[in-house]
Coordinates of C-alpha atoms and ligand atoms in Angstrom, one line a residue:
M1 CA 90.5 -100.7 14.0
N2 CA 89.1 -102.4 10.9
K3 CA 87.6 -100.2 8.2
L4 CA 83.8 -100.0 8.4
R5 CA 82.5 -101.8 5.3
A6 CA 79.0 -102.5 3.9
A7 CA 77.8 -106.1 3.4
I8 CA 74.9 -107.6 1.7
T9 CA 72.9 -109.3 4.4
G10 CA 69.9 -110.5 2.4
V11 CA 68.6 -110.6 -1.2
Q12 CA 65.2 -111.1 -2.6
G13 CA 63.8 -111.3 -6.2
Y14 CA 60.4 -111.1 -7.8
V15 CA 59.1 -111.8 -11.2
P16 CA 55.6 -111.4 -12.5
A17 CA 53.7 -114.5 -13.3
Y18 CA 53.1 -114.0 -17.1
I19 CA 55.4 -115.8 -19.3
L20 CA 56.0 -114.4 -22.8
T21 CA 57.7 -117.2 -24.8
N22 CA 59.6 -117.0 -28.1
K23 CA 56.7 -119.0 -29.6
E24 CA 54.3 -116.3 -28.6
L25 CA 56.6 -113.6 -30.0
E26 CA 56.7 -115.4 -33.3
S27 CA 52.9 -114.6 -33.5
I28 CA 53.6 -110.9 -32.7
V29 CA 56.5 -110.0 -35.0
D30 CA 58.5 -111.6 -37.8
T31 CA 60.9 -113.6 -35.8
S32 CA 61.7 -117.2 -34.8
D33 CA 62.7 -119.1 -31.6
E34 CA 65.9 -120.1 -33.5
W35 CA 66.8 -116.6 -34.3
I36 CA 66.2 -115.4 -30.7
T37 CA 67.9 -118.3 -29.1
S38 CA 71.0 -118.2 -31.3
R39 CA 71.5 -114.5 -31.2
T40 CA 70.5 -113.8 -27.6
G41 CA 70.1 -117.1 -25.6
I42 CA 66.7 -115.9 -24.4
K43 CA 63.8 -118.4 -24.5
E44 CA 61.2 -116.6 -22.4
R45 CA 60.7 -113.4 -20.3
R46 CA 58.2 -112.2 -17.7
I47 CA 55.7 -109.5 -18.3
L48 CA 53.8 -107.5 -15.7
K49 CA 50.2 -107.5 -16.6
G50 CA 47.4 -105.5 -15.1
E51 CA 45.9 -102.0 -15.4
G52 CA 47.7 -99.6 -13.2
K53 CA 50.6 -101.9 -12.2
G54 CA 54.1 -100.4 -12.4
T55 CA 57.6 -100.9 -11.4
S56 CA 56.9 -100.1 -7.8
D57 CA 54.4 -103.1 -7.6
M58 CA 57.3 -105.5 -8.4
A59 CA 59.8 -103.6 -6.3
V60 CA 57.6 -103.7 -3.3
E61 CA 57.2 -107.5 -3.5
A62 CA 61.0 -107.8 -3.5
V63 CA 61.4 -105.4 -0.5
N64 CA 58.6 -106.9 1.6
G65 CA 60.2 -110.4 1.1
L66 CA 63.5 -109.0 1.9
L67 CA 62.4 -107.4 5.2
L68 CA 60.7 -110.7 6.1
K69 CA 63.8 -112.9 5.5
T70 CA 66.3 -110.4 7.1
N71 CA 64.0 -110.0 10.1
I72 CA 64.2 -106.3 9.9
L73 CA 61.0 -104.0 10.5
P74 CA 60.2 -101.5 7.8
Q75 CA 60.6 -98.6 10.5
E76 CA 64.3 -99.7 11.1
V77 CA 65.2 -99.0 7.4
D78 CA 67.3 -95.8 7.1
M79 CA 67.5 -95.3 3.5
L80 CA 66.1 -96.9 0.2
I81 CA 67.4 -96.4 -3.4
C82 CA 65.5 -97.7 -6.4
A83 CA 67.6 -98.3 -9.5
T84 CA 65.3 -97.9 -12.5
V85 CA 64.8 -96.7 -16.0
T86 CA 61.0 -97.1 -15.9
P87 CA 59.9 -95.2 -12.8
D88 CA 56.1 -95.4 -12.1
M89 CA 56.0 -91.7 -13.3
Q90 CA 58.5 -88.8 -13.9
F91 CA 58.3 -87.6 -10.4
P92 CA 58.1 -88.3 -7.4
A93 CA 60.7 -91.0 -7.2
T94 CA 59.5 -94.6 -7.5
A95 CA 61.7 -95.2 -4.3
N96 CA 59.2 -93.0 -2.4
I97 CA 56.3 -95.0 -3.5
I98 CA 58.0 -98.2 -2.8
S99 CA 58.8 -96.9 0.8
E100 CA 55.2 -95.9 1.2
K101 CA 53.8 -99.3 0.1
A102 CA 56.3 -101.2 2.3
G103 CA 55.6 -99.1 5.4
I104 CA 59.2 -97.6 5.4
K105 CA 58.6 -94.4 7.3
N106 CA 61.9 -93.5 8.9
A107 CA 64.1 -93.5 5.7
F108 CA 64.9 -91.1 3.0
S109 CA 64.6 -92.5 -0.6
F110 CA 65.5 -91.6 -4.1
D111 CA 65.9 -93.0 -7.7
M112 CA 69.0 -93.5 -9.6
N113 CA 69.2 -93.8 -13.4
A114 CA 72.3 -95.1 -15.1
A115 CA 70.4 -97.3 -17.6
C116 CA 71.3 -101.0 -17.1
S117 CA 74.2 -100.0 -14.7
S118 CA 71.9 -98.2 -12.2
F119 CA 71.9 -101.1 -9.8
L120 CA 75.7 -101.1 -9.4
F121 CA 75.9 -97.4 -9.3
A122 CA 73.1 -97.4 -6.5
L123 CA 74.8 -100.1 -4.6
I124 CA 78.0 -98.2 -4.3
T125 CA 76.1 -95.0 -3.5
A126 CA 74.5 -96.9 -0.7
T127 CA 77.8 -98.5 0.4
K128 CA 79.2 -94.9 1.0
F129 CA 76.3 -94.1 3.2
V130 CA 76.8 -97.2 5.3
E131 CA 80.6 -96.7 5.5
S132 CA 80.0 -93.3 6.9
G133 CA 78.6 -95.1 9.9
Q134 CA 75.3 -93.1 9.8
Y135 CA 73.2 -95.6 8.1
K136 CA 72.7 -99.1 9.3
K137 CA 70.1 -100.7 7.2
V138 CA 69.9 -99.6 3.6
I139 CA 67.9 -101.2 0.7
V140 CA 68.9 -101.1 -2.9
V141 CA 66.2 -102.3 -5.2
G142 CA 66.6 -102.7 -8.9
A143 CA 63.3 -102.9 -10.8
D144 CA 62.2 -102.4 -14.2
K145 CA 58.9 -102.7 -16.2
M146 CA 60.7 -102.8 -19.5
S147 CA 57.4 -103.9 -21.1
S148 CA 56.3 -100.4 -20.7
I149 CA 58.8 -98.8 -22.9
I150 CA 59.0 -101.7 -25.5
D151 CA 57.7 -101.4 -29.1
Y152 CA 56.0 -104.7 -29.7
T153 CA 56.2 -104.1 -33.5
D154 CA 60.0 -103.6 -33.3
R155 CA 61.5 -107.2 -33.6
A156 CA 65.1 -106.1 -32.7
T157 CA 64.1 -104.9 -29.3
C158 CA 60.9 -106.6 -28.2
V159 CA 62.5 -110.1 -28.0
I160 CA 65.3 -109.0 -25.6
F161 CA 63.5 -107.2 -22.6
G162 CA 61.4 -108.4 -19.7
D163 CA 60.2 -107.4 -16.4
A164 CA 61.6 -108.0 -12.9
A165 CA 62.8 -106.6 -9.6
G166 CA 65.5 -107.6 -7.0
A167 CA 66.4 -106.0 -3.7
V168 CA 69.4 -106.3 -1.3
M169 CA 69.8 -105.2 2.2
L170 CA 73.1 -103.5 3.1
E171 CA 74.4 -103.4 6.7
P172 CA 77.8 -102.3 8.4
T173 CA 80.5 -104.7 9.2
I174 CA 84.0 -104.4 10.6
E175 CA 85.0 -107.8 9.2
N176 CA 87.0 -108.1 5.9
E177 CA 83.9 -108.8 3.9
G178 CA 81.1 -107.0 2.0
I179 CA 81.7 -104.4 -0.8
I180 CA 85.6 -104.0 -1.3
D181 CA 86.2 -102.1 -4.4
H182 CA 84.6 -100.7 -7.7
R183 CA 85.4 -99.2 -10.9
F184 CA 82.7 -97.1 -12.7
Y185 CA 82.6 -95.3 -16.1
T186 CA 80.4 -93.2 -18.3
D187 CA 80.7 -92.0 -21.9
G188 CA 77.9 -89.6 -22.7
S189 CA 78.8 -89.8 -26.5
G190 CA 77.3 -93.3 -26.6
Y191 CA 73.8 -92.0 -25.9
I192 CA 72.9 -91.9 -29.6
Y193 CA 72.8 -95.7 -29.9
L194 CA 70.4 -96.3 -27.0
H195 CA 67.8 -94.0 -25.6
Q196 CA 64.2 -92.9 -25.5
K197 CA 63.6 -90.1 -27.9
A198 CA 60.6 -88.4 -26.3
G199 CA 58.9 -87.7 -23.0
G200 CA 61.8 -85.8 -21.6
S201 CA 62.3 -81.9 -21.5
V202 CA 63.9 -81.9 -24.9
K203 CA 60.9 -83.6 -26.6
P204 CA 57.8 -83.6 -24.4
A205 CA 55.0 -85.9 -25.2
S206 CA 52.9 -84.8 -28.1
H207 CA 50.6 -86.3 -30.6
E208 CA 53.6 -86.3 -33.0
T209 CA 55.9 -88.1 -30.6
I210 CA 53.3 -90.8 -29.9
D211 CA 52.6 -91.2 -33.8
A212 CA 56.4 -91.5 -34.4
R213 CA 56.6 -94.2 -31.6
E214 CA 59.4 -92.1 -29.8
H215 CA 58.3 -93.1 -26.3
F216 CA 59.8 -96.6 -26.8
I217 CA 63.4 -97.7 -26.6
Y218 CA 65.5 -96.8 -29.5
Q219 CA 68.5 -99.1 -29.9
E220 CA 71.2 -99.7 -32.5
G221 CA 72.1 -103.2 -31.5
Q222 CA 75.4 -103.6 -33.2
P223 CA 77.3 -100.7 -31.7
V224 CA 75.9 -101.4 -28.3
Y225 CA 76.9 -105.1 -28.6
K226 CA 80.4 -104.1 -29.5
F227 CA 80.8 -101.6 -26.8
A228 CA 79.4 -104.0 -24.2
V229 CA 81.6 -107.0 -25.0
T230 CA 84.9 -104.8 -24.7
H231 CA 84.0 -102.5 -21.9
M232 CA 82.4 -105.1 -19.6
A233 CA 85.3 -107.4 -20.1
D234 CA 87.8 -104.6 -19.6
V235 CA 86.3 -103.4 -16.4
S236 CA 86.1 -106.9 -15.0
V237 CA 89.7 -107.5 -15.8
E238 CA 90.6 -104.1 -14.2
I239 CA 88.6 -104.9 -10.9
M240 CA 90.5 -108.2 -10.7
K241 CA 93.9 -106.8 -11.3
R242 CA 93.4 -103.9 -8.7
N243 CA 92.7 -106.4 -6.2
N244 CA 95.3 -109.0 -7.2
L245 CA 92.7 -111.6 -8.2
S246 CA 93.0 -114.2 -10.8
S247 CA 90.0 -116.1 -12.2
D248 CA 90.9 -119.0 -9.9
D249 CA 90.3 -116.7 -6.9
I250 CA 86.9 -115.7 -8.0
D251 CA 83.9 -117.9 -7.0
W252 CA 81.2 -116.2 -9.0
L253 CA 80.9 -113.8 -11.9
V254 CA 77.5 -112.0 -11.8
P255 CA 77.2 -110.3 -15.3
H256 CA 74.4 -108.0 -16.3
Q257 CA 72.1 -110.3 -18.4
A258 CA 71.9 -108.5 -21.8
N259 CA 72.8 -111.1 -24.3
L260 CA 74.2 -114.6 -23.7
R261 CA 76.9 -114.0 -26.3
I262 CA 78.1 -110.9 -24.4
I263 CA 78.2 -113.0 -21.2
D264 CA 80.1 -115.7 -22.8
A265 CA 82.6 -113.3 -24.4
V266 CA 83.2 -111.5 -21.0
A267 CA 83.6 -114.9 -19.2
R268 CA 86.2 -116.2 -21.9
R269 CA 88.1 -112.8 -21.7
I270 CA 88.5 -113.2 -17.9
R271 CA 89.1 -117.0 -18.3
M272 CA 86.2 -117.7 -16.0
K273 CA 84.8 -121.3 -16.0
K274 CA 81.1 -121.3 -17.2
E275 CA 79.9 -123.0 -14.0
K276 CA 81.2 -120.0 -12.0
V277 CA 79.0 -117.6 -14.1
M278 CA 75.6 -116.8 -13.0
I279 CA 73.3 -117.0 -16.1
N280 CA 69.5 -116.9 -16.1
I281 CA 68.9 -114.8 -19.2
Q282 CA 67.2 -117.8 -21.0
R283 CA 64.3 -117.4 -18.4
Y284 CA 64.0 -113.6 -17.9
G285 CA 65.7 -111.9 -20.8
N286 CA 67.3 -108.5 -20.1
T287 CA 65.4 -107.0 -17.2
T288 CA 67.6 -104.0 -17.0
N289 CA 68.1 -103.4 -13.3
G290 CA 66.6 -106.6 -12.2
T291 CA 69.3 -108.7 -13.7
I292 CA 72.0 -108.7 -11.1
P293 CA 69.9 -108.9 -7.9
M294 CA 67.8 -111.6 -9.5
C295 CA 70.9 -113.6 -10.1
L296 CA 72.1 -113.1 -6.5
Y297 CA 68.6 -114.2 -5.4
E298 CA 68.5 -117.3 -7.5
W299 CA 72.0 -118.4 -6.6
E300 CA 71.7 -117.3 -2.8
S301 CA 71.5 -120.8 -1.5
Q302 CA 74.8 -121.8 -3.2
L303 CA 76.7 -118.6 -1.8
K304 CA 79.2 -119.1 0.9
K305 CA 80.6 -116.7 3.5
D306 CA 84.0 -115.2 2.0
D307 CA 83.0 -116.1 -1.5
N308 CA 84.8 -113.6 -3.9
I309 CA 82.2 -112.2 -6.2
V310 CA 82.5 -109.8 -9.3
L311 CA 79.5 -107.9 -10.4
S312 CA 79.8 -106.4 -13.8
A313 CA 77.4 -104.3 -15.9
F314 CA 77.1 -101.9 -18.8
G315 CA 74.2 -99.9 -20.1
G316 CA 72.9 -97.0 -22.1
G317 CA 74.5 -93.7 -21.7
F318 CA 77.1 -95.5 -22.1
T319 CA 77.7 -96.4 -18.5
W320 CA 79.7 -99.5 -17.2
G321 CA 81.4 -100.8 -14.2
A322 CA 82.4 -103.7 -11.9
I323 CA 82.2 -104.4 -8.2
Y324 CA 84.3 -106.7 -6.2
L325 CA 82.7 -108.0 -3.0
K326 CA 83.1 -110.8 -0.4
W327 CA 79.9 -112.5 0.4
A328 CA 79.1 -112.2 4.0
Y329 CA 76.9 -115.2 5.0
N330 CA 76.2 -118.8 4.2
G331 CA 73.2 -119.5 2.0
K332 CA 70.5 -121.6 3.3
K333 CA 69.9 -124.7 1.3
Ligands
LIG401 O1 71.3 -103.8 -21.6 C1 70.9 -103.1 -22.7 C2 72.0 -103.0 -23.7 N1 71.5 -103.7 -25.0 C3 72.1 -104.8 -25.5 O2 73.0 -105.4 -24.8 C4 72.0 -105.2 -26.9 C5 73.2 -105.4 -27.6 N2 72.9 -105.9 -28.9 C6 72.5 -107.1 -29.2 O3 72.3 -107.9 -28.2 C7 72.3 -107.6 -30.6 O4 72.8 -106.6 -31.3 C8 70.9 -107.9 -31.0 C9 70.4 -109.1 -30.3 C10 70.0 -106.7 -30.5 C11 70.7 -108.0 -32.5 O5 71.6 -109.0 -32.8 P1 72.6 -108.9 -34.0 O6 73.2 -110.2 -34.3 O7 73.4 -107.7 -33.7 O8 71.6 -108.7 -35.3 P2 71.6 -107.4 -36.3 O9 70.9 -106.2 -35.5 O10 72.9 -107.2 -36.9 O11 70.5 -107.9 -37.3 C12 70.8 -109.0 -38.1 C13 69.5 -109.4 -39.0 C14 68.8 -108.2 -39.6 O12 68.4 -108.5 -40.8 P3 69.1 -108.1 -42.2 O13 69.2 -106.8 -42.2 O14 70.5 -108.8 -42.0 O15 68.2 -108.8 -43.3 C15 67.7 -107.8 -38.7 O16 66.7 -107.2 -39.3 O17 68.5 -109.9 -38.0 C16 67.3 -109.2 -38.3 N3 66.6 -109.3 -36.9 C17 65.7 -110.3 -36.6 N4 65.5 -111.3 -37.3 C18 64.6 -112.2 -36.7 C19 66.6 -108.4 -36.0 N5 65.9 -108.7 -35.0 C20 65.4 -109.9 -35.4 C21 64.4 -110.8 -34.8 N6 64.1 -112.0 -35.4 N7 63.9 -110.7 -33.6

């Protein structure tokens, strides 16, 4: 009997309406469209506006759209994982809030945080539940309202990040398709280069932490950049070697959208032609856990059954990894 696998059977993305352009950023911090474009490839990003709006509000848009297009009722969903670094609140899990808003009543749900790698880590966690045979309809949603933890006086970080959400449905299959393999890593020593200093148990919120702007992202760009280029490329090569795949065998590389120069370097390293690399960073920036599902969503109509796809990510922590999957359906034009 064939192995029970988990296949993505639908994908949906969501971005908020407000467009923050490089031009507008020029009026907020000392920067230029030329600097941002040449260093990052980003032209604009989306920002979730509105009092009381959080990550779950974007996530639920993606989840509702996903349920509609896959023709699955909310009560049929067995499990929902939300990959996020910007939960609605410290607890309960944003996944619970999403489930509640989407009418998902028969599922258990939880959040996963591995910084920008959370979506991939969550996808494999969900895969294992589906492969057990016990879970038939599982949603993984990657969503981040990065604008809620960005210091808009820090020109080195505020130009990079944006807000978005994307969700996939996972269902069991006995065909040779779906999620085939993964390689994941963490290196906790890297946390010093990318983290949020206050608001956790070590340094709870206080007047001092607010005055010191410690509730925003702290990033040392250069070390993160160097780490990302090598490790994201290495793990992409590793997943291909493990599965006897050359770049000719891969139909699509879906890299975490952190910086166009990082994406280009990874693509060069695995000898992937530019037209087979999904890139939308110019329009959305780095949306953390929204990047990979948003790419799959925007390219869905071009994807064909049996396409070989490599997903690759890295993030704070450090965390990094790659997934090899075979796409399970033909996209509708
Ligand atoms: O998924 C999350 C993981 N994070 C990342 O992937 C980020 C990885 N790192 C990067 O993408 C890049 O390091 C950045 C885009 C953050 C920065 O680019 P860089 O080429 O590494 O620039 P840098 O930090 O070395 O700064 C070079 C110069 C500095 O000025 P001086 O000291 O040379 O006078 C910065 O102050 O550029 C300056 N600078 C800016 N200038 C104009 C930094 N940010 C800006 C800006 N506009 N927005």
